[in-house]
mmCIF file of C-alpha atoms and ligand atoms in Angstrom:
data_model
loop_
_atom_site.group_PDB
_atom_site.id
_atom_site.type_symbol
_atom_site.label_atom_id
_atom_site.label_comp_id
_atom_site.label_asym_id
_atom_site.label_seq_id
_atom_site.Cartn_x
_atom_site.Cartn_y
_atom_site.Cartn_z
ATOM 1 C CA MET A 1 0.000 0.000 0.000
ATOM 2 C CA LYS A 2 1.917 3.027 -1.260
ATOM 3 C CA ARG A 3 -0.443 6.003 -0.947
ATOM 4 C CA ILE A 4 -3.572 6.318 1.166
ATOM 5 C CA LEU A 5 -6.176 9.049 1.595
ATOM 6 C CA ILE A 6 -7.345 9.665 5.155
ATOM 7 C CA THR A 7 -10.342 11.938 5.670
ATOM 8 C CA GLY A 8 -10.822 13.731 9.001
ATOM 9 C CA GLY A 9 -7.135 13.317 9.838
ATOM 10 C CA CYS A 10 -7.031 16.521 11.916
ATOM 11 C CA GLY A 11 -9.501 15.137 14.466
ATOM 12 C CA PHE A 12 -8.874 12.971 17.513
ATOM 13 C CA ILE A 13 -8.812 9.450 16.031
ATOM 14 C CA GLY A 14 -7.798 10.444 12.486
ATOM 15 C CA SER A 15 -4.661 12.255 13.707
ATOM 16 C CA THR A 16 -3.657 9.229 15.791
ATOM 17 C CA PHE A 17 -4.131 7.035 12.707
ATOM 18 C CA VAL A 18 -2.045 9.330 10.449
ATOM 19 C CA ARG A 19 0.802 9.237 12.993
ATOM 20 C CA LEU A 20 0.557 5.458 13.313
ATOM 21 C CA GLN A 21 0.786 4.996 9.524
ATOM 22 C CA LEU A 22 3.863 7.209 9.166
ATOM 23 C CA ASN A 23 5.581 5.609 12.160
ATOM 24 C CA ALA A 24 4.762 1.994 11.331
ATOM 25 C CA TYR A 25 5.378 1.957 7.542
ATOM 26 C CA PRO A 26 8.541 3.707 6.285
ATOM 27 C CA ASP A 27 7.321 3.923 2.672
ATOM 28 C CA GLN A 28 3.746 4.940 3.430
ATOM 29 C CA GLU A 29 2.487 8.150 1.797
ATOM 30 C CA VAL A 30 -0.508 9.802 3.461
ATOM 31 C CA VAL A 31 -2.830 12.489 2.121
ATOM 32 C CA ASN A 32 -5.103 13.989 4.783
ATOM 33 C CA LEU A 33 -8.339 15.645 3.599
ATOM 34 C CA ASP A 34 -9.956 17.667 6.375
ATOM 35 C CA LYS A 35 -12.415 20.564 6.440
ATOM 36 C CA LEU A 36 -11.027 21.900 9.748
ATOM 37 C CA THR A 37 -14.379 22.215 11.493
ATOM 38 C CA TYR A 38 -14.434 23.188 15.179
ATOM 39 C CA ALA A 39 -13.079 19.666 15.895
ATOM 40 C CA GLY A 40 -10.279 19.700 13.321
ATOM 41 C CA ASN A 41 -6.969 21.094 14.533
ATOM 42 C CA LEU A 42 -3.680 21.360 12.631
ATOM 43 C CA GLU A 43 -1.875 21.340 15.988
ATOM 44 C CA ASN A 44 -2.842 17.679 16.364
ATOM 45 C CA LEU A 45 -0.337 16.774 13.625
ATOM 46 C CA ALA A 46 2.271 19.493 14.187
ATOM 47 C CA ASP A 47 4.928 16.823 14.924
ATOM 48 C CA ILE A 48 4.660 15.178 11.478
ATOM 49 C CA ALA A 49 3.495 18.144 9.331
ATOM 50 C CA SER A 50 6.866 18.490 7.586
ATOM 51 C CA ASP A 51 7.317 14.757 6.871
ATOM 52 C CA PRO A 52 7.800 14.545 3.067
ATOM 53 C CA ARG A 53 5.484 11.510 2.963
ATOM 54 C CA TYR A 54 2.595 13.576 4.346
ATOM 55 C CA ARG A 55 0.322 16.089 2.579
ATOM 56 C CA PHE A 56 -2.578 18.059 4.045
ATOM 57 C CA VAL A 57 -5.473 19.158 1.847
ATOM 58 C CA ARG A 58 -8.205 21.389 3.241
ATOM 59 C CA GLY A 59 -11.646 20.555 1.869
ATOM 60 C CA CYS A 60 -15.059 19.064 2.520
ATOM 61 C CA ILE A 61 -15.922 15.423 1.832
ATOM 62 C CA ALA A 62 -19.425 16.505 0.742
ATOM 63 C CA ASP A 63 -18.042 18.760 -2.040
ATOM 64 C CA ASP A 64 -18.425 16.417 -4.996
ATOM 65 C CA ALA A 65 -16.395 18.341 -7.624
ATOM 66 C CA PHE A 66 -13.524 18.857 -5.184
ATOM 67 C CA VAL A 67 -13.483 15.215 -4.005
ATOM 68 C CA ASP A 68 -13.709 13.921 -7.566
ATOM 69 C CA ASP A 69 -10.707 16.064 -8.598
ATOM 70 C CA LEU A 70 -8.639 14.964 -5.600
ATOM 71 C CA ILE A 71 -9.283 11.262 -6.132
ATOM 72 C CA ALA A 72 -8.887 11.492 -9.938
ATOM 73 C CA GLY A 73 -5.536 13.254 -9.560
ATOM 74 C CA ASP A 74 -3.809 10.780 -7.259
ATOM 75 C CA ARG A 75 -3.522 7.002 -7.397
ATOM 76 C CA PHE A 76 -4.756 6.021 -3.942
ATOM 77 C CA ASP A 77 -4.445 2.407 -2.797
ATOM 78 C CA ALA A 78 -7.091 2.993 -0.142
ATOM 79 C CA VAL A 79 -9.396 5.613 1.320
ATOM 80 C CA ILE A 80 -10.125 5.542 5.070
ATOM 81 C CA ASN A 81 -13.074 7.719 6.058
ATOM 82 C CA PHE A 82 -12.803 9.211 9.557
ATOM 83 C CA ALA A 83 -14.397 12.572 8.662
ATOM 84 C CA ALA A 84 -17.613 13.080 10.583
ATOM 85 C CA GLU A 85 -19.570 15.218 12.927
ATOM 86 C CA SER A 86 -18.956 13.058 15.986
ATOM 87 C CA HIS A 87 -20.699 14.435 19.092
ATOM 88 C CA VAL A 88 -24.122 13.103 20.148
ATOM 89 C CA ASP A 89 -25.084 16.242 22.126
ATOM 90 C CA ARG A 90 -24.393 18.506 19.134
ATOM 91 C CA SER A 91 -26.562 16.234 16.949
ATOM 92 C CA LEU A 92 -29.409 16.801 19.431
ATOM 93 C CA GLN A 93 -28.928 20.585 19.093
ATOM 94 C CA ASP A 94 -28.815 20.520 15.243
ATOM 95 C CA SER A 95 -28.727 17.403 13.077
ATOM 96 C CA GLY A 96 -28.182 19.272 9.766
ATOM 97 C CA PRO A 97 -24.344 19.112 9.671
ATOM 98 C CA PHE A 98 -24.519 15.409 10.646
ATOM 99 C CA ILE A 99 -26.611 14.535 7.604
ATOM 100 C CA GLN A 100 -24.465 16.695 5.339
ATOM 101 C CA THR A 101 -21.067 15.331 6.387
ATOM 102 C CA ASN A 102 -21.822 11.828 7.628
ATOM 103 C CA VAL A 103 -24.392 10.821 5.004
ATOM 104 C CA VAL A 104 -23.862 13.040 1.928
ATOM 105 C CA GLY A 105 -20.093 13.158 2.506
ATOM 106 C CA THR A 106 -19.855 9.362 2.575
ATOM 107 C CA GLN A 107 -21.959 9.072 -0.581
ATOM 108 C CA VAL A 108 -19.696 11.586 -2.386
ATOM 109 C CA LEU A 109 -16.573 9.651 -1.337
ATOM 110 C CA LEU A 110 -18.097 6.333 -2.405
ATOM 111 C CA ASP A 111 -19.040 7.678 -5.840
ATOM 112 C CA ALA A 112 -15.580 9.159 -6.432
ATOM 113 C CA CYS A 113 -13.829 5.975 -5.271
ATOM 114 C CA ARG A 114 -16.070 3.853 -7.466
ATOM 115 C CA LYS A 115 -15.546 6.082 -10.518
ATOM 116 C CA HIS A 116 -11.760 6.143 -10.123
ATOM 117 C CA GLN A 117 -11.509 2.488 -9.053
ATOM 118 C CA VAL A 118 -9.885 2.945 -5.663
ATOM 119 C CA PRO A 119 -9.201 -0.670 -4.622
ATOM 120 C CA ARG A 120 -10.142 -0.388 -0.926
ATOM 121 C CA PHE A 121 -12.435 1.788 1.208
ATOM 122 C CA VAL A 122 -12.675 1.638 5.009
ATOM 123 C CA GLN A 123 -15.628 3.282 6.745
ATOM 124 C CA VAL A 124 -14.815 4.141 10.363
ATOM 125 C CA SER A 125 -18.037 3.638 12.287
ATOM 126 C CA THR A 126 -19.326 3.241 15.806
ATOM 127 C CA ASP A 127 -21.030 0.773 18.135
ATOM 128 C CA GLU A 128 -23.798 3.366 18.543
ATOM 129 C CA VAL A 129 -25.386 2.089 15.301
ATOM 130 C CA TYR A 130 -26.536 -0.981 17.292
ATOM 131 C CA GLY A 131 -28.604 1.122 19.719
ATOM 132 C CA SER A 132 -28.626 0.383 23.433
ATOM 133 C CA LEU A 133 -28.073 -2.774 25.507
ATOM 134 C CA GLY A 134 -29.797 -3.687 28.755
ATOM 135 C CA PRO A 135 -27.705 -4.782 31.742
ATOM 136 C CA THR A 136 -26.377 -7.934 29.971
ATOM 137 C CA GLY A 137 -25.222 -9.043 26.518
ATOM 138 C CA PHE A 138 -22.847 -7.667 23.887
ATOM 139 C CA PHE A 139 -23.026 -6.153 20.394
ATOM 140 C CA THR A 140 -21.739 -8.503 17.694
ATOM 141 C CA GLU A 141 -21.449 -7.767 13.964
ATOM 142 C CA GLU A 142 -24.839 -9.516 13.575
ATOM 143 C CA THR A 143 -26.718 -7.283 16.059
ATOM 144 C CA PRO A 144 -29.551 -5.474 14.208
ATOM 145 C CA LEU A 145 -28.970 -1.772 13.577
ATOM 146 C CA ALA A 146 -31.164 0.403 15.834
ATOM 147 C CA PRO A 147 -29.670 3.914 16.173
ATOM 148 C CA ASN A 148 -31.235 6.207 18.774
ATOM 149 C CA SER A 149 -29.653 9.653 18.240
ATOM 150 C CA PRO A 150 -29.387 11.818 15.109
ATOM 151 C CA TYR A 151 -25.607 11.189 15.264
ATOM 152 C CA SER A 152 -25.953 7.408 15.321
ATOM 153 C CA ALA A 153 -28.732 7.515 12.698
ATOM 154 C CA SER A 154 -26.398 9.418 10.359
ATOM 155 C CA LYS A 155 -23.549 6.931 10.995
ATOM 156 C CA THR A 156 -25.957 4.047 10.325
ATOM 157 C CA ALA A 157 -27.040 5.650 7.047
ATOM 158 C CA SER A 158 -23.410 5.917 5.935
ATOM 159 C CA ASP A 159 -22.722 2.299 6.924
ATOM 160 C CA LEU A 160 -25.750 1.207 4.913
ATOM 161 C CA LEU A 161 -24.501 3.129 1.874
ATOM 162 C CA VAL A 162 -21.173 1.267 2.082
ATOM 163 C CA ARG A 163 -23.062 -2.020 2.409
ATOM 164 C CA ALA A 164 -25.343 -1.172 -0.535
ATOM 165 C CA TYR A 165 -22.421 -0.149 -2.798
ATOM 166 C CA SER A 166 -20.642 -3.425 -1.922
ATOM 167 C CA HIS A 167 -23.791 -5.433 -2.655
ATOM 168 C CA SER A 168 -24.919 -3.607 -5.815
ATOM 169 C CA PHE A 169 -21.609 -2.775 -7.475
ATOM 170 C CA GLY A 170 -19.104 -5.162 -5.912
ATOM 171 C CA PHE A 171 -17.578 -2.014 -4.367
ATOM 172 C CA PRO A 172 -14.462 -2.893 -2.303
ATOM 173 C CA GLY A 173 -15.631 -1.495 1.043
ATOM 174 C CA LEU A 174 -15.488 -2.655 4.630
ATOM 175 C CA ILE A 175 -16.750 -1.189 7.899
ATOM 176 C CA THR A 176 -15.209 -0.957 11.373
ATOM 177 C CA ARG A 177 -17.340 -0.249 14.459
ATOM 178 C CA CYS A 178 -15.728 0.778 17.721
ATOM 179 C CA SER A 179 -16.725 1.572 21.275
ATOM 180 C CA ASN A 180 -15.890 4.788 23.177
ATOM 181 C CA ASN A 181 -12.327 6.019 22.580
ATOM 182 C CA TYR A 182 -10.188 8.022 25.007
ATOM 183 C CA GLY A 183 -6.623 9.345 24.838
ATOM 184 C CA PRO A 184 -4.572 12.436 23.864
ATOM 185 C CA PHE A 185 -6.035 15.074 21.497
ATOM 186 C CA GLN A 186 -9.696 14.238 22.225
ATOM 187 C CA PHE A 187 -11.832 17.367 21.925
ATOM 188 C CA PRO A 188 -12.994 18.519 25.397
ATOM 189 C CA GLU A 189 -16.695 18.082 24.636
ATOM 190 C CA LYS A 190 -16.537 14.282 25.199
ATOM 191 C CA LEU A 191 -16.880 12.891 28.730
ATOM 192 C CA ILE A 192 -13.261 12.100 29.678
ATOM 193 C CA PRO A 193 -11.434 15.188 28.335
ATOM 194 C CA LEU A 194 -14.294 17.458 29.443
ATOM 195 C CA PHE A 195 -14.194 16.151 32.992
ATOM 196 C CA ILE A 196 -10.376 16.182 33.203
ATOM 197 C CA SER A 197 -10.145 19.761 31.955
ATOM 198 C CA ASN A 198 -13.056 20.996 34.108
ATOM 199 C CA ALA A 199 -11.663 19.318 37.236
ATOM 200 C CA LEU A 200 -8.205 20.808 36.613
ATOM 201 C CA GLN A 201 -9.881 24.240 36.674
ATOM 202 C CA ASP A 202 -12.050 23.343 39.713
ATOM 203 C CA GLN A 203 -15.174 23.605 37.539
ATOM 204 C CA ALA A 204 -18.338 21.480 37.916
ATOM 205 C CA LEU A 205 -18.514 18.011 36.306
ATOM 206 C CA PRO A 206 -21.997 17.732 34.749
ATOM 207 C CA VAL A 207 -23.111 14.077 35.074
ATOM 208 C CA TYR A 208 -26.202 13.340 32.992
ATOM 209 C CA GLY A 209 -29.060 11.641 34.884
ATOM 210 C CA GLN A 210 -27.850 9.345 37.659
ATOM 211 C CA GLY A 211 -24.494 8.538 36.015
ATOM 212 C CA THR A 212 -25.455 4.865 35.703
ATOM 213 C CA ASN A 213 -25.021 4.633 31.912
ATOM 214 C CA VAL A 214 -22.264 2.246 30.875
ATOM 215 C CA ARG A 215 -19.667 2.666 28.126
ATOM 216 C CA ASP A 216 -16.934 0.242 26.964
ATOM 217 C CA TRP A 217 -13.680 2.257 26.857
ATOM 218 C CA ILE A 218 -10.795 1.678 24.446
ATOM 219 C CA HIS A 219 -7.546 3.603 24.056
ATOM 220 C CA VAL A 220 -7.416 5.441 20.722
ATOM 221 C CA GLU A 221 -4.119 3.707 19.777
ATOM 222 C CA ASP A 222 -5.720 0.267 20.199
ATOM 223 C CA HIS A 223 -8.612 1.397 17.985
ATOM 224 C CA CYS A 224 -6.197 2.705 15.336
ATOM 225 C CA ARG A 225 -4.244 -0.572 15.324
ATOM 226 C CA GLY A 226 -7.579 -2.297 14.722
ATOM 227 C CA ILE A 227 -8.453 -0.061 11.775
ATOM 228 C CA ASP A 228 -4.972 -0.689 10.368
ATOM 229 C CA ALA A 229 -5.492 -4.455 10.673
ATOM 230 C CA ALA A 230 -8.867 -4.192 8.909
ATOM 231 C CA LEU A 231 -7.320 -1.994 6.196
ATOM 232 C CA ARG A 232 -4.520 -4.457 5.473
ATOM 233 C CA ARG A 233 -6.033 -7.847 6.347
ATOM 234 C CA GLY A 234 -9.813 -7.407 6.530
ATOM 235 C CA ARG A 235 -12.127 -9.135 4.070
ATOM 236 C CA LEU A 236 -14.022 -6.828 1.699
ATOM 237 C CA GLY A 237 -17.745 -6.544 2.423
ATOM 238 C CA GLU A 238 -17.235 -7.398 6.112
ATOM 239 C CA VAL A 239 -17.874 -5.547 9.365
ATOM 240 C CA TYR A 240 -15.341 -5.679 12.252
ATOM 241 C CA ASN A 241 -16.184 -4.599 15.809
ATOM 242 C CA PHE A 242 -13.514 -3.199 18.141
ATOM 243 C CA GLY A 243 -13.875 -2.652 21.879
ATOM 244 C CA GLY A 244 -11.748 -2.467 24.997
ATOM 245 C CA ARG A 245 -13.599 -4.934 27.246
ATOM 246 C CA GLU A 246 -13.474 -2.149 29.863
ATOM 247 C CA GLU A 247 -17.059 -1.433 30.879
ATOM 248 C CA LYS A 248 -17.535 1.410 33.351
ATOM 249 C CA THR A 249 -20.472 3.529 34.532
ATOM 250 C CA ASN A 250 -20.094 7.262 34.017
ATOM 251 C CA LEU A 251 -20.058 7.705 37.766
ATOM 252 C CA GLU A 252 -17.177 5.195 38.147
ATOM 253 C CA ILE A 253 -15.205 7.198 35.562
ATOM 254 C CA THR A 254 -16.025 10.460 37.326
ATOM 255 C CA HIS A 255 -14.875 9.231 40.763
ATOM 256 C CA LEU A 256 -11.747 7.658 39.276
ATOM 257 C CA LEU A 257 -10.796 10.924 37.547
ATOM 258 C CA LEU A 258 -11.421 12.950 40.707
ATOM 259 C CA SER A 259 -9.281 10.646 42.799
ATOM 260 C CA LEU A 260 -6.420 10.571 40.247
ATOM 261 C CA LEU A 261 -6.547 14.385 40.082
ATOM 262 C CA ASN A 262 -6.870 14.720 43.840
ATOM 263 C CA LYS A 263 -10.052 16.797 43.513
ATOM 264 C CA PRO A 264 -13.180 16.673 45.729
ATOM 265 C CA ALA A 265 -16.459 14.854 44.903
ATOM 266 C CA SER A 266 -18.229 18.172 45.546
ATOM 267 C CA LEU A 267 -17.358 19.099 41.927
ATOM 268 C CA ILE A 268 -19.963 16.567 40.721
ATOM 269 C CA ARG A 269 -23.296 18.039 39.543
ATOM 270 C CA TYR A 270 -26.140 15.743 38.542
ATOM 271 C CA VAL A 271 -27.835 17.503 35.634
ATOM 272 C CA ALA A 272 -30.813 16.872 33.324
ATOM 273 C CA ASP A 273 -30.274 13.696 31.324
ATOM 274 C CA ARG A 274 -29.366 13.564 27.630
ATOM 275 C CA PRO A 275 -32.628 12.987 25.680
ATOM 276 C CA GLY A 276 -32.864 9.357 24.515
ATOM 277 C CA HIS A 277 -29.643 8.518 26.419
ATOM 278 C CA ASP A 278 -28.471 4.992 25.523
ATOM 279 C CA LEU A 279 -28.094 2.936 28.708
ATOM 280 C CA ARG A 280 -25.216 0.637 27.861
ATOM 281 C CA TYR A 281 -22.731 -0.181 25.091
ATOM 282 C CA ALA A 282 -20.489 -3.275 25.201
ATOM 283 C CA ILE A 283 -18.670 -4.815 22.261
ATOM 284 C CA ASP A 284 -17.925 -8.437 21.461
ATOM 285 C CA CYS A 285 -14.727 -8.158 19.375
ATOM 286 C CA THR A 286 -14.087 -11.900 18.940
ATOM 287 C CA LYS A 287 -14.253 -11.618 15.140
ATOM 288 C CA ALA A 288 -11.487 -8.988 14.992
ATOM 289 C CA GLU A 289 -9.393 -11.020 17.439
ATOM 290 C CA THR A 290 -9.699 -14.300 15.549
ATOM 291 C CA GLU A 291 -9.687 -13.029 11.938
ATOM 292 C CA LEU A 292 -7.370 -10.038 12.184
ATOM 293 C CA GLY A 293 -5.121 -11.196 15.019
ATOM 294 C CA TRP A 294 -5.845 -7.936 16.840
ATOM 295 C CA LYS A 295 -6.529 -7.335 20.505
ATOM 296 C CA PRO A 296 -6.644 -4.274 22.743
ATOM 297 C CA LYS A 297 -3.320 -3.902 24.608
ATOM 298 C CA ILE A 298 -3.625 -0.797 26.793
ATOM 299 C CA PRO A 299 -5.384 -1.382 30.141
ATOM 300 C CA PHE A 300 -7.811 1.376 31.079
ATOM 301 C CA SER A 301 -6.004 2.015 34.385
ATOM 302 C CA THR A 302 -2.676 2.902 32.714
ATOM 303 C CA GLY A 303 -4.267 4.490 29.633
ATOM 304 C CA LEU A 304 -6.308 6.853 31.780
ATOM 305 C CA ARG A 305 -3.306 7.917 33.906
ATOM 306 C CA ASP A 306 -1.290 8.655 30.747
ATOM 307 C CA THR A 307 -4.217 10.586 29.293
ATOM 308 C CA ILE A 308 -4.530 12.709 32.431
ATOM 309 C CA ASP A 309 -0.772 13.434 32.294
ATOM 310 C CA TRP A 310 -1.140 14.472 28.655
ATOM 311 C CA TYR A 311 -3.966 16.909 29.432
ATOM 312 C CA ILE A 312 -1.913 18.399 32.259
ATOM 313 C CA LYS A 313 1.161 18.822 30.019
ATOM 314 C CA ARG A 314 -0.906 20.149 27.121
ATOM 315 C CA ALA A 315 -2.932 22.724 29.092
ATOM 316 C CA ASP A 316 -2.026 25.169 26.282
ATOM 317 C CA TRP A 317 -3.839 22.976 23.712
ATOM 318 C CA VAL A 318 -6.959 22.800 25.895
ATOM 319 C CA HIS A 319 -6.798 26.521 26.680
ATOM 320 C CA ARG A 320 -6.760 27.488 22.980
ATOM 321 C CA ILE A 321 -9.842 25.291 22.347
ATOM 322 C CA LYS A 322 -11.829 26.395 25.376
ATOM 323 C CA SER A 323 -12.491 29.901 24.052
ATOM 324 C CA GLY A 324 -14.676 31.615 21.445
ATOM 325 C CA ALA A 325 -17.154 29.215 19.796
ATOM 326 C CA TYR A 326 -16.472 26.558 22.439
ATOM 327 C CA LEU A 327 -17.725 28.853 25.220
ATOM 328 C CA LYS A 328 -20.939 29.464 23.271
ATOM 329 C CA TYR A 329 -21.440 25.719 22.781
ATOM 330 C CA TYR A 330 -20.762 25.124 26.484
ATOM 331 C CA ALA A 331 -23.289 27.780 27.544
ATOM 332 C CA ASP A 332 -25.955 26.372 25.181
ATOM 333 C CA GLN A 333 -25.346 22.790 26.305
ATOM 334 C CA TYR A 334 -24.779 23.249 30.038
ATOM 335 C CA GLY A 335 -25.895 26.780 31.002
ATOM 336 C CA GLY A 336 -29.495 25.780 31.772
ATOM 337 C CA ARG A 337 -28.456 22.461 33.306
ATOM 338 C CA LEU A 338 -25.902 23.956 35.690
ATOM 339 C CA ALA A 339 -27.921 27.071 36.626
HETATM 340 P P1 LIG B 401 -13.508 14.365 15.746
HETATM 341 O O1 LIG B 401 -14.783 15.136 15.881
HETATM 342 O O2 LIG B 401 -12.428 14.538 16.753
HETATM 343 O O3 LIG B 401 -12.843 14.667 14.323
HETATM 344 C C1 LIG B 401 -13.576 14.741 13.128
HETATM 345 C C2 LIG B 401 -12.670 15.308 12.037
HETATM 346 O O4 LIG B 401 -13.413 15.310 10.800
HETATM 347 C C3 LIG B 401 -12.214 16.757 12.289
HETATM 348 O O5 LIG B 401 -10.850 16.896 11.990
HETATM 349 C C4 LIG B 401 -13.077 17.565 11.325
HETATM 350 O O6 LIG B 401 -12.467 18.773 10.910
HETATM 351 C C5 LIG B 401 -13.248 16.572 10.189
HETATM 352 N N1 LIG B 401 -14.448 16.854 9.372
HETATM 353 C C6 LIG B 401 -15.709 17.062 9.828
HETATM 354 N N2 LIG B 401 -16.537 17.287 8.802
HETATM 355 C C7 LIG B 401 -15.785 17.202 7.666
HETATM 356 C C8 LIG B 401 -16.078 17.327 6.291
HETATM 357 N N3 LIG B 401 -17.312 17.615 5.853
HETATM 358 N N4 LIG B 401 -15.072 17.144 5.392
HETATM 359 C C9 LIG B 401 -13.803 16.874 5.820
HETATM 360 N N5 LIG B 401 -13.479 16.766 7.119
HETATM 361 C C10 LIG B 401 -14.448 16.923 8.036
HETATM 362 O O7 LIG B 401 -13.968 12.851 15.639
HETATM 363 P P2 LIG B 401 -13.261 11.515 16.201
HETATM 364 O O8 LIG B 401 -13.692 11.299 17.601
HETATM 365 O O9 LIG B 401 -11.826 11.550 15.843
HETATM 366 O O10 LIG B 401 -14.000 10.406 15.316
HETATM 367 C C11 LIG B 401 -13.483 10.024 14.040
HETATM 368 C C12 LIG B 401 -14.408 8.979 13.435
HETATM 369 O O11 LIG B 401 -14.504 7.858 14.304
HETATM 370 C C13 LIG B 401 -15.846 9.466 13.235
HETATM 371 O O12 LIG B 401 -16.303 8.944 12.009
HETATM 372 C C14 LIG B 401 -16.606 8.871 14.406
HETATM 373 O O13 LIG B 401 -17.965 8.652 14.069
HETATM 374 C C15 LIG B 401 -15.861 7.566 14.605
HETATM 375 N N6 LIG B 401 -15.893 7.005 15.964
HETATM 376 C C16 LIG B 401 -15.575 7.784 17.043
HETATM 377 C C17 LIG B 401 -15.558 7.207 18.318
HETATM 378 C C18 LIG B 401 -15.174 8.016 19.535
HETATM 379 O O14 LIG B 401 -15.256 7.497 20.659
HETATM 380 N N7 LIG B 401 -14.732 9.249 19.408
HETATM 381 C C19 LIG B 401 -15.886 5.857 18.483
HETATM 382 C C20 LIG B 401 -16.219 5.092 17.354
HETATM 383 C C21 LIG B 401 -16.207 5.683 16.096
HETATM 384 O O1 LIG B 402 -21.155 16.261 30.014
HETATM 385 C C1 LIG B 402 -21.361 15.041 29.873
HETATM 386 N N1 LIG B 402 -21.938 14.346 30.902
HETATM 387 C C2 LIG B 402 -22.219 13.013 30.825
HETATM 388 O O2 LIG B 402 -22.746 12.419 31.775
HETATM 389 C C3 LIG B 402 -21.004 14.321 28.662
HETATM 390 C C4 LIG B 402 -20.363 15.041 27.516
HETATM 391 C C5 LIG B 402 -21.287 12.981 28.609
HETATM 392 N N2 LIG B 402 -21.900 12.334 29.627
HETATM 393 C C6 LIG B 402 -22.200 10.889 29.486
HETATM 394 C C7 LIG B 402 -23.013 10.540 28.260
HETATM 395 C C8 LIG B 402 -22.526 9.147 27.930
HETATM 396 O O3 LIG B 402 -23.257 8.195 28.693
HETATM 397 O O4 LIG B 402 -20.955 10.206 29.328
HETATM 398 C C9 LIG B 402 -21.066 9.140 28.384
HETATM 399 C C10 LIG B 402 -20.069 9.361 27.252
HETATM 400 O O5 LIG B 402 -20.519 10.500 26.539
HETATM 401 P P1 LIG B 402 -19.719 11.045 25.250
HETATM 402 O O6 LIG B 402 -18.299 11.265 25.611
HETATM 403 O O7 LIG B 402 -20.513 12.182 24.690
HETATM 404 O O8 LIG B 402 -19.741 9.775 24.289
HETATM 405 P P2 LIG B 402 -20.954 8.907 23.678
HETATM 406 O O9 LIG B 402 -22.204 9.691 23.598
HETATM 407 O O10 LIG B 402 -20.984 7.606 24.410
HETATM 408 O O11 LIG B 402 -20.413 8.705 22.170
HETATM 409 C C11 LIG B 402 -19.017 8.437 21.933
HETATM 410 O O12 LIG B 402 -18.793 7.089 21.659
HETATM 411 C C12 LIG B 402 -19.170 6.605 20.407
HETATM 412 C C13 LIG B 402 -18.441 9.292 20.821
HETATM 413 O O13 LIG B 402 -18.727 10.664 21.092
HETATM 414 C C14 LIG B 402 -18.963 8.923 19.478
HETATM 415 O O14 LIG B 402 -18.343 9.670 18.446
HETATM 416 C C15 LIG B 402 -18.691 7.473 19.272
HETATM 417 O O15 LIG B 402 -19.282 7.083 18.067
#
């Protein structure tokens, strides 16, 4: 695989994947197409920006003429689609950008890849397409799709487009679905980086509902190794689930963070629940383990400590984000809840 196109490479998971490709494969060339939305940040790849094997292109995956030109002009061995609107709460405020990027953007990429015969397409998706679990059981690749938020509905629609293109046209696509990621460079709107950065500033930690919802946490580097395995060894037309086998309630995470940061439990605020809040996600990743020879390596206990250290060292990165448009989002999302 000589040259690959990564979309959304300036975000949290995409930037980790770009770095992994350049570090793991000496001859790998990477083009990164990113719109630089509020979540896209050139700082996330500052360490590799001058690598001659790397090229950044600013643009939107839903811009069909632009995407067609880019894919026509370069001989890509694979396209890996990370670009998305990725935050459930924002999709509950306004689902428009989610449909535009996640659904229309995926369709535009699929059409360009099909037209220019790109030999491999990986759609980076989420366990949220399976809906919510009760207190027991796991999502497998066979679990029926039952998305509950506008975000997960848009991710499901894009997965179904990949499936339909594979079925109708023999399109060489495959889909990966992962549980909740954590690690460096995660935008401080998601639970773990939001609570770390708020606690460091002695600000309230807004726990939705009773904090009893469960998520299955995986370190972003383990997820990226999984996507790499699917890219290089996965069977076309297949779906591969990735998860960390680290189920925790939100309240467990909150108390763990407070104790690691040496901050008091009085920072916790129970606030109005997220509408339609999925109770529990838990992934069965046996297929990825047996077929791809992948397994998660980073235990949550060490991964979380390292992540906290990173957020302490990179206070400048957080500080630059937590200003301007972020403060408006925060007031809209939490102002009423925390009043
Ligand atoms: P993120 O929000 O941190 O980054 C998204 C990136 O996509 C940003 O760089 C943004 O600028 C870019 N982007 C957005 N719209 C674009 C457009 N129209 N054209 C080009 N670029 C655009 O997201 P993330 O957490 O890194 O997630 C990456 C992917 O992984 C998403 O597809 C998400 O659904 C999926 N995923 C995320 C998680 C998680 O826990 N964060 C878990 C499973 C799957
Ligand atoms: O302020 C908060 N308070 C709170 O209690 C926030 C932001 C979250 N929560 C809860 C909601 C969830 O139960 O914490 C849990 C995790 O929330 P998020 O970090 O928003 O993640 P989630 O909604 O589970 O979705 C994530 O995992 C799947 C990613 O954002 C998605 O992109 C991914 O597809």
